[in-house]
């Protein structure tokens, strides 16, 4: 968070965030939201739609998610003195979203006046930054759970979740208003003698979205294991046979076929070694998915409310700060989402058979000679 300066010197966050010795929660809430935004992955504004209409007053309120409908029709050739016909109208379609999820934290410190010193402000900033990171993990987990539920045809929106991510007793997902396609080995259409890799799945995913006229603002998530396979995939490394140069001259995945690629350790079944320093920094809600592609209009994330307050606990001489953020997510356009599972096994099984077939073919040629 940036702070204003006076006479060219940094006056310190404490000067800015207190007035006459009073704690200003709005400033710290702004930092929390900024730290949250900086750490979101699935929930980032580049991946999810953030637009909504309606007024939020309490948990469980319903807001509306707008998206444009294609209502413009081709009128054909209009000759001189002819009539162009009736006018088309710009139209919005609204999907209702219930806001029923949230995160909160509760911090107790020895004295609130420490926040007005440089050391105290640094401590508070780090505590808020940690909470921002953890809240981002929680929201990303909610997005992942929403997507995995949608794969099964369920809508997790409006279902209140416990801290561990499981639904509160008595609440169950509703029925989704569409379907998410899963790309499998049979969709690749590879010949028995040719090798395949994750790149072939990517090409098939792009074809699927193109046939659905999905927007060009797309993204791709892959597991770390698939990135390793991708880096060894000749079809990805060299596109000279397509009339182009090297796809990856620097060895870094940025975009593939124009689609931004993000590697996330929340995808795939491989698991890192336990490390207490990074405990709680990931989730496993998407571990059954190896590749995940979509457009930014496919899912929506709403964060309509955040607050922070300071108070003095009744039975101690300490001061405390509590904060909460209310949010929810929903799959708006399920047809614009694609997942691929079991990619590594399918690729390995196919390539083993392809290698065997090529060896048999070479042996037959040798015998014929």
CSV table of C-alpha atoms in Angstrom, one decimal:
chain,number,residue,atom,x,y,z
A,1,UNK,CA,0.0,0.0,0.0
A,2,UNK,CA,1.4,3.4,-0.9
A,3,UNK,CA,1.4,6.3,1.5
A,4,UNK,CA,1.5,10.0,0.9
A,5,UNK,CA,4.6,12.1,1.8
A,6,UNK,CA,5.2,15.6,3.2
A,7,UNK,CA,8.2,17.8,2.4
A,8,UNK,CA,9.7,14.8,0.5
A,9,UNK,CA,9.8,12.5,3.5
A,10,UNK,CA,7.7,9.5,4.2
A,11,UNK,CA,5.5,10.5,7.1
A,12,UNK,CA,4.7,6.8,7.9
A,13,UNK,CA,1.5,4.8,7.6
A,14,UNK,CA,0.6,5.5,11.2
A,15,UNK,CA,0.3,9.2,10.6
A,16,UNK,CA,-2.0,8.7,7.7
A,17,UNK,CA,-4.1,6.0,9.2
A,18,UNK,CA,-4.9,7.7,12.5
A,19,UNK,CA,-6.7,10.9,13.3
A,20,UNK,CA,-6.3,12.4,16.8
A,21,UNK,CA,-5.1,9.0,18.0
A,22,UNK,CA,-8.1,7.1,16.5
A,23,UNK,CA,-7.7,4.0,14.4
A,24,UNK,CA,-9.2,4.3,10.9
A,25,UNK,CA,-10.4,0.9,9.8
A,26,UNK,CA,-11.3,2.0,6.3
A,27,UNK,CA,-7.6,2.4,5.4
A,28,UNK,CA,-6.7,-1.0,6.7
A,29,UNK,CA,-9.7,-2.5,4.9
A,30,UNK,CA,-8.5,-1.0,1.7
A,31,UNK,CA,-5.1,-2.6,2.2
A,32,UNK,CA,-6.7,-5.9,2.9
A,33,UNK,CA,-8.7,-5.8,-0.3
A,34,UNK,CA,-5.6,-4.8,-2.3
A,35,UNK,CA,-3.6,-7.6,-0.8
A,36,UNK,CA,-6.5,-10.0,-1.5
A,37,UNK,CA,-6.7,-8.8,-5.1
A,38,UNK,CA,-2.9,-9.2,-5.6
A,39,UNK,CA,-3.0,-12.8,-4.5
A,40,UNK,CA,-6.1,-14.1,-6.2
A,41,UNK,CA,-5.5,-16.6,-9.0
A,42,UNK,CA,-8.8,-18.3,-10.1
A,43,UNK,CA,-10.7,-15.3,-8.6
A,44,UNK,CA,-8.6,-12.6,-10.3
A,45,UNK,CA,-10.3,-10.0,-12.4
A,46,UNK,CA,-8.5,-11.4,-15.5
A,47,UNK,CA,-10.2,-14.7,-15.0
A,48,UNK,CA,-13.6,-13.9,-13.5
A,49,UNK,CA,-16.4,-11.4,-14.3
A,50,UNK,CA,-16.8,-8.9,-11.5
A,51,UNK,CA,-19.8,-6.9,-12.8
A,52,UNK,CA,-23.1,-7.1,-10.9
A,53,UNK,CA,-26.2,-5.1,-10.3
A,54,UNK,CA,-28.3,-4.8,-7.2
A,55,UNK,CA,-27.9,-3.7,-3.6
A,56,UNK,CA,-26.3,-5.8,-1.0
A,57,UNK,CA,-27.4,-5.4,2.6
A,58,UNK,CA,-27.0,-8.7,4.4
A,59,UNK,CA,-25.8,-12.3,3.9
A,60,UNK,CA,-28.1,-14.2,1.5
A,61,UNK,CA,-29.1,-11.2,-0.6
A,62,UNK,CA,-29.4,-11.7,-4.3
A,63,UNK,CA,-27.6,-9.6,-6.9
A,64,UNK,CA,-27.8,-9.8,-10.7
A,65,UNK,CA,-25.0,-10.7,-13.1
A,66,UNK,CA,-25.5,-9.0,-16.5
A,67,UNK,CA,-24.2,-10.3,-19.8
A,68,UNK,CA,-25.1,-9.2,-23.3
A,69,UNK,CA,-27.2,-11.2,-25.7
A,70,UNK,CA,-26.5,-11.4,-29.5
A,71,UNK,CA,-29.6,-9.7,-30.8
A,72,UNK,CA,-28.3,-8.0,-33.9
A,73,UNK,CA,-29.5,-9.6,-37.2
A,74,UNK,CA,-28.3,-9.2,-40.7
A,75,UNK,CA,-31.0,-7.4,-42.7
A,76,UNK,CA,-29.5,-8.3,-46.1
A,77,UNK,CA,-29.3,-5.9,-49.0
A,78,UNK,CA,-31.5,-2.9,-48.7
A,79,UNK,CA,-32.1,-1.3,-52.1
A,80,UNK,CA,-32.7,2.3,-52.8
A,81,UNK,CA,-36.1,3.4,-51.5
A,82,UNK,CA,-36.4,0.1,-49.8
A,83,UNK,CA,-37.1,-0.5,-46.1
A,84,UNK,CA,-34.6,-1.9,-43.7
A,85,UNK,CA,-37.3,-3.4,-41.5
A,86,UNK,CA,-37.7,-3.4,-37.7
A,87,UNK,CA,-34.9,-2.3,-35.4
A,88,UNK,CA,-32.9,-4.6,-33.2
A,89,UNK,CA,-32.5,-3.8,-29.6
A,90,UNK,CA,-29.5,-4.2,-27.4
A,91,UNK,CA,-30.4,-6.7,-24.7
A,92,UNK,CA,-29.0,-7.8,-21.4
A,93,UNK,CA,-29.6,-11.2,-19.8
A,94,UNK,CA,-29.4,-11.3,-16.0
A,95,UNK,CA,-28.5,-14.4,-13.9
A,96,UNK,CA,-29.2,-14.2,-10.2
A,97,UNK,CA,-26.4,-14.7,-7.7
A,98,UNK,CA,-26.9,-15.3,-4.0
A,99,UNK,CA,-24.2,-13.9,-1.8
A,100,UNK,CA,-23.8,-16.3,1.1
A,101,UNK,CA,-20.1,-17.0,1.7
A,102,UNK,CA,-17.4,-15.1,3.5
A,103,UNK,CA,-14.2,-15.0,5.5
A,104,UNK,CA,-13.2,-13.2,8.7
A,105,UNK,CA,-10.2,-12.9,11.0
A,106,UNK,CA,-9.7,-11.8,14.6
A,107,UNK,CA,-6.3,-10.4,15.9
A,108,UNK,CA,-5.4,-9.4,19.4
A,109,UNK,CA,-2.5,-7.1,20.1
A,110,UNK,CA,-0.9,-5.8,23.2
A,111,UNK,CA,-1.8,-2.1,22.6
A,112,UNK,CA,-3.5,-0.3,19.7
A,113,UNK,CA,-1.2,2.7,20.0
A,114,UNK,CA,1.6,0.6,18.6
A,115,UNK,CA,-0.1,0.9,15.3
A,116,UNK,CA,0.8,4.6,15.4
A,117,UNK,CA,4.6,3.9,15.4
A,118,UNK,CA,6.7,2.7,12.5
A,119,UNK,CA,7.3,-0.7,14.1
A,120,UNK,CA,3.6,-1.1,14.9
A,121,UNK,CA,2.5,-0.1,11.4
A,122,UNK,CA,4.9,-2.6,9.8
A,123,UNK,CA,3.6,-5.3,12.1
A,124,UNK,CA,-0.1,-4.5,11.3
A,125,UNK,CA,0.7,-4.2,7.6
A,126,UNK,CA,2.2,-7.7,7.6
A,127,UNK,CA,-0.6,-9.2,9.6
A,128,UNK,CA,-3.2,-7.7,7.2
A,129,UNK,CA,-1.0,-8.9,4.2
A,130,UNK,CA,-1.0,-12.4,5.6
A,131,UNK,CA,-4.8,-12.3,6.1
A,132,UNK,CA,-5.1,-11.1,2.5
A,133,UNK,CA,-3.1,-14.0,1.2
A,134,UNK,CA,-5.0,-16.5,3.2
A,135,UNK,CA,-8.4,-15.0,2.2
A,136,UNK,CA,-7.3,-15.2,-1.5
A,137,UNK,CA,-6.6,-18.9,-1.0
A,138,UNK,CA,-10.0,-19.4,0.5
A,139,UNK,CA,-11.8,-17.5,-2.3
A,140,UNK,CA,-9.8,-19.5,-4.9
A,141,UNK,CA,-10.9,-22.6,-3.2
A,142,UNK,CA,-14.5,-21.5,-3.4
A,143,UNK,CA,-14.0,-20.8,-7.1
A,144,UNK,CA,-12.5,-24.3,-7.6
A,145,UNK,CA,-15.3,-25.9,-5.6
A,146,UNK,CA,-17.9,-24.0,-7.7
A,147,UNK,CA,-16.3,-25.2,-10.9
A,148,UNK,CA,-15.9,-28.9,-9.8
A,149,UNK,CA,-19.6,-28.8,-8.6
A,150,UNK,CA,-20.5,-27.4,-12.0
A,151,UNK,CA,-18.7,-30.3,-13.7
A,152,UNK,CA,-21.1,-32.6,-12.0
A,153,UNK,CA,-24.0,-30.4,-13.0
A,154,UNK,CA,-24.5,-28.8,-9.6
A,155,UNK,CA,-24.6,-25.1,-8.7
A,156,UNK,CA,-22.7,-24.2,-5.4
A,157,UNK,CA,-23.8,-20.6,-5.5
A,158,UNK,CA,-25.7,-19.5,-2.3
A,159,UNK,CA,-24.6,-22.6,-0.4
A,160,UNK,CA,-23.0,-21.5,2.9
A,161,UNK,CA,-19.6,-23.2,3.6
A,162,UNK,CA,-17.8,-24.0,6.8
A,163,UNK,CA,-14.2,-22.9,7.3
A,164,UNK,CA,-12.9,-26.2,5.9
A,165,UNK,CA,-14.9,-25.6,2.7
A,166,UNK,CA,-17.6,-28.2,3.3
A,167,UNK,CA,-21.3,-27.2,3.0
A,168,UNK,CA,-23.2,-26.3,6.2
A,169,UNK,CA,-25.6,-29.0,7.4
A,170,UNK,CA,-28.9,-28.9,5.6
A,171,UNK,CA,-27.6,-27.0,2.6
A,172,UNK,CA,-27.1,-28.7,-0.8
A,173,UNK,CA,-26.1,-27.5,-4.3
A,174,UNK,CA,-28.9,-26.8,-6.8
A,175,UNK,CA,-29.0,-27.8,-10.4
A,176,UNK,CA,-26.7,-26.0,-12.9
A,177,UNK,CA,-28.3,-24.3,-15.9
A,178,UNK,CA,-25.9,-25.8,-18.4
A,179,UNK,CA,-23.0,-28.3,-18.8
A,180,UNK,CA,-19.2,-28.1,-18.7
A,181,UNK,CA,-17.5,-30.2,-21.4
A,182,UNK,CA,-14.8,-32.6,-20.4
A,183,UNK,CA,-12.1,-33.3,-23.0
A,184,UNK,CA,-10.8,-36.9,-22.9
A,185,UNK,CA,-8.5,-39.1,-24.9
A,186,UNK,CA,-11.2,-40.1,-27.3
A,187,UNK,CA,-11.7,-36.5,-28.3
A,188,UNK,CA,-8.1,-36.1,-29.5
A,189,UNK,CA,-8.5,-38.4,-32.5
A,190,UNK,CA,-4.8,-39.4,-32.6
A,191,UNK,CA,-3.5,-42.1,-34.9
A,192,UNK,CA,-2.1,-45.2,-33.3
A,193,UNK,CA,1.4,-44.7,-34.6
A,194,UNK,CA,1.8,-41.0,-33.7
A,195,UNK,CA,2.9,-39.6,-30.4
A,196,UNK,CA,0.6,-37.2,-28.5
A,197,UNK,CA,1.0,-34.7,-25.6
A,198,UNK,CA,-0.8,-32.1,-23.6
A,199,UNK,CA,-0.5,-29.8,-26.7
A,200,UNK,CA,-3.0,-32.0,-28.5
A,201,UNK,CA,-5.5,-31.5,-25.7
A,202,UNK,CA,-5.0,-27.8,-25.9
A,203,UNK,CA,-5.7,-27.7,-29.6
A,204,UNK,CA,-8.9,-29.7,-29.1
A,205,UNK,CA,-10.0,-27.4,-26.3
A,206,UNK,CA,-9.6,-24.3,-28.5
A,207,UNK,CA,-11.6,-26.0,-31.2
A,208,UNK,CA,-14.4,-26.7,-28.8
A,209,UNK,CA,-14.6,-23.0,-27.7
A,210,UNK,CA,-14.3,-21.8,-31.3
A,211,UNK,CA,-17.3,-23.9,-32.3
A,212,UNK,CA,-19.3,-22.4,-29.4
A,213,UNK,CA,-18.3,-18.8,-30.5
A,214,UNK,CA,-16.8,-18.3,-27.0
A,215,UNK,CA,-15.1,-14.9,-26.5
A,216,UNK,CA,-11.4,-14.6,-27.4
A,217,UNK,CA,-10.5,-13.5,-23.8
A,218,UNK,CA,-9.5,-17.0,-22.7
A,219,UNK,CA,-7.1,-18.5,-20.2
A,220,UNK,CA,-5.6,-21.9,-19.5
A,221,UNK,CA,-4.5,-23.5,-16.2
A,222,UNK,CA,-2.3,-26.6,-16.2
A,223,UNK,CA,-0.7,-28.6,-13.5
A,224,UNK,CA,3.1,-28.5,-12.8
A,225,UNK,CA,3.4,-32.1,-14.2
A,226,UNK,CA,1.7,-31.1,-17.4
A,227,UNK,CA,4.0,-28.1,-17.8
A,228,UNK,CA,6.9,-30.6,-17.6
A,229,UNK,CA,5.3,-32.7,-20.3
A,230,UNK,CA,4.5,-29.6,-22.4
A,231,UNK,CA,8.1,-28.5,-22.3
A,232,UNK,CA,9.2,-31.8,-23.7
A,233,UNK,CA,6.4,-31.9,-26.3
A,234,UNK,CA,7.9,-31.5,-29.9
A,235,UNK,CA,4.6,-30.1,-31.2
A,236,UNK,CA,4.8,-27.3,-28.6
A,237,UNK,CA,8.5,-26.6,-28.8
A,238,UNK,CA,8.8,-26.3,-32.6
A,239,UNK,CA,6.1,-25.0,-34.9
A,240,UNK,CA,8.3,-24.8,-38.0
A,241,UNK,CA,6.2,-27.4,-39.8
A,242,UNK,CA,3.3,-24.9,-39.5
A,243,UNK,CA,5.3,-22.2,-41.2
A,244,UNK,CA,6.4,-20.4,-38.0
A,245,UNK,CA,9.4,-20.2,-35.8
A,246,UNK,CA,10.0,-21.6,-32.4
A,247,UNK,CA,7.0,-21.3,-30.1
A,248,UNK,CA,9.1,-21.2,-27.0
A,249,UNK,CA,12.6,-19.8,-27.7
A,250,UNK,CA,13.1,-18.7,-24.1
A,251,UNK,CA,11.9,-21.8,-22.5
A,252,UNK,CA,9.2,-20.0,-20.6
A,253,UNK,CA,5.4,-20.6,-21.0
A,254,UNK,CA,3.6,-17.3,-21.4
A,255,UNK,CA,1.0,-17.9,-24.1
A,256,UNK,CA,0.2,-20.9,-26.2
A,257,UNK,CA,-1.6,-20.3,-29.5
A,258,UNK,CA,-2.6,-16.9,-28.1
A,259,UNK,CA,-4.0,-18.2,-24.8
A,260,UNK,CA,-2.3,-17.0,-21.6
A,261,UNK,CA,-1.1,-20.0,-19.5
A,262,UNK,CA,-0.9,-20.2,-15.8
A,263,UNK,CA,0.6,-23.1,-13.9
A,264,UNK,CA,-1.1,-23.9,-10.6
A,265,UNK,CA,-0.1,-26.6,-8.0
A,266,UNK,CA,-3.8,-26.9,-7.1
A,267,UNK,CA,-4.3,-28.8,-10.3
A,268,UNK,CA,-3.3,-32.5,-10.7
A,269,UNK,CA,-2.9,-35.2,-8.2
A,270,UNK,CA,0.9,-34.8,-7.5
A,271,UNK,CA,1.5,-33.3,-4.1
A,272,UNK,CA,4.6,-31.4,-2.7
A,273,UNK,CA,6.3,-32.4,0.4
A,274,UNK,CA,4.8,-31.0,3.6
A,275,UNK,CA,6.4,-27.7,4.7
A,276,UNK,CA,5.2,-25.9,7.7
A,277,UNK,CA,6.3,-22.6,6.2
A,278,UNK,CA,3.8,-22.9,3.4
A,279,UNK,CA,1.0,-24.7,5.2
A,280,UNK,CA,-2.4,-23.4,4.3
A,281,UNK,CA,-1.2,-21.7,1.1
A,282,UNK,CA,-3.0,-24.1,-1.3
A,283,UNK,CA,-6.1,-26.2,-1.7
A,284,UNK,CA,-7.0,-29.5,-3.3
A,285,UNK,CA,-10.4,-28.7,-4.7
A,286,UNK,CA,-9.2,-29.0,-8.3
A,287,UNK,CA,-6.8,-31.9,-7.9
A,288,UNK,CA,-8.9,-34.2,-10.1
A,289,UNK,CA,-8.4,-31.7,-13.1
A,290,UNK,CA,-5.2,-31.6,-15.1
A,291,UNK,CA,-6.1,-28.8,-17.6
A,292,UNK,CA,-8.7,-26.1,-17.2
A,293,UNK,CA,-9.7,-23.6,-19.9
A,294,UNK,CA,-12.4,-20.9,-20.1
A,295,UNK,CA,-13.3,-17.4,-21.0
A,296,UNK,CA,-13.5,-14.5,-18.6
A,297,UNK,CA,-17.3,-14.4,-19.0
A,298,UNK,CA,-17.8,-17.9,-17.8
A,299,UNK,CA,-17.6,-17.4,-14.0
A,300,UNK,CA,-18.4,-14.5,-11.7
A,301,UNK,CA,-17.0,-13.4,-8.4
A,302,UNK,CA,-18.8,-10.9,-6.2
A,303,UNK,CA,-17.2,-9.2,-3.2
A,304,UNK,CA,-19.8,-6.6,-2.2
A,305,UNK,CA,-18.9,-6.0,1.4
A,306,UNK,CA,-15.8,-5.7,3.6
A,307,UNK,CA,-15.3,-4.1,7.0
A,308,UNK,CA,-12.8,-3.9,9.8
A,309,UNK,CA,-13.2,-2.7,13.4
A,310,UNK,CA,-11.0,-2.2,16.5
A,311,UNK,CA,-12.2,-2.7,20.0
A,312,UNK,CA,-11.0,-3.4,23.6
A,313,UNK,CA,-11.6,-6.9,25.0
A,314,UNK,CA,-13.5,-6.7,28.3
A,315,UNK,CA,-11.3,-9.0,30.3
A,316,UNK,CA,-7.8,-7.8,29.2
A,317,UNK,CA,-5.7,-4.7,28.7
A,318,UNK,CA,-5.1,-5.6,25.1
A,319,UNK,CA,-6.7,-4.2,21.9
A,320,UNK,CA,-8.2,-6.3,19.2
A,321,UNK,CA,-9.1,-6.0,15.5
A,322,UNK,CA,-11.8,-8.0,13.7
A,323,UNK,CA,-12.6,-8.1,10.0
A,324,UNK,CA,-14.9,-9.8,7.6
A,325,UNK,CA,-15.4,-10.1,3.9
A,326,UNK,CA,-18.6,-11.3,2.2
A,327,UNK,CA,-18.4,-12.9,-1.2
A,328,UNK,CA,-19.8,-15.6,-3.5
A,329,UNK,CA,-19.1,-17.2,-6.9
A,330,UNK,CA,-21.2,-18.6,-9.7
A,331,UNK,CA,-20.7,-20.3,-13.1
A,332,UNK,CA,-22.5,-18.0,-15.5
A,333,UNK,CA,-21.7,-19.6,-18.9
A,334,UNK,CA,-20.8,-23.3,-18.3
A,335,UNK,CA,-20.5,-23.9,-22.0
A,336,UNK,CA,-17.5,-21.6,-22.0
A,337,UNK,CA,-15.6,-23.8,-19.6
A,338,UNK,CA,-13.6,-27.0,-20.4
A,339,UNK,CA,-11.7,-29.4,-18.2
A,340,UNK,CA,-9.4,-32.3,-19.0
A,341,UNK,CA,-8.6,-35.2,-16.6
A,342,UNK,CA,-6.3,-38.2,-16.7
A,343,UNK,CA,-4.2,-36.4,-19.3
A,344,UNK,CA,-0.8,-37.7,-18.1
A,345,UNK,CA,-1.9,-41.4,-18.0
A,346,UNK,CA,-3.7,-41.2,-21.3
A,347,UNK,CA,-0.6,-39.6,-23.0
A,348,UNK,CA,1.8,-42.2,-21.5
A,349,UNK,CA,-0.5,-45.2,-22.4
A,350,UNK,CA,-1.0,-44.0,-25.9
A,351,UNK,CA,2.7,-43.2,-26.5
A,352,UNK,CA,3.8,-46.6,-25.2
A,353,UNK,CA,1.4,-48.3,-27.7
A,354,UNK,CA,2.6,-46.0,-30.4
A,355,UNK,CA,6.2,-46.8,-29.7
A,356,UNK,CA,5.4,-50.6,-29.8
A,357,UNK,CA,3.6,-50.2,-33.1
A,358,UNK,CA,6.4,-48.2,-34.7
A,359,UNK,CA,8.9,-50.9,-33.6
A,360,UNK,CA,6.8,-53.7,-35.1
A,361,UNK,CA,6.5,-51.7,-38.3
A,362,UNK,CA,10.2,-51.2,-38.5
A,363,UNK,CA,10.8,-54.9,-37.8
A,364,UNK,CA,8.4,-55.8,-40.6
A,365,UNK,CA,10.2,-53.5,-43.0
A,366,UNK,CA,13.6,-55.1,-42.0
A,367,UNK,CA,12.2,-58.6,-42.6
A,368,UNK,CA,10.8,-57.6,-46.0
A,369,UNK,CA,14.2,-56.2,-47.0
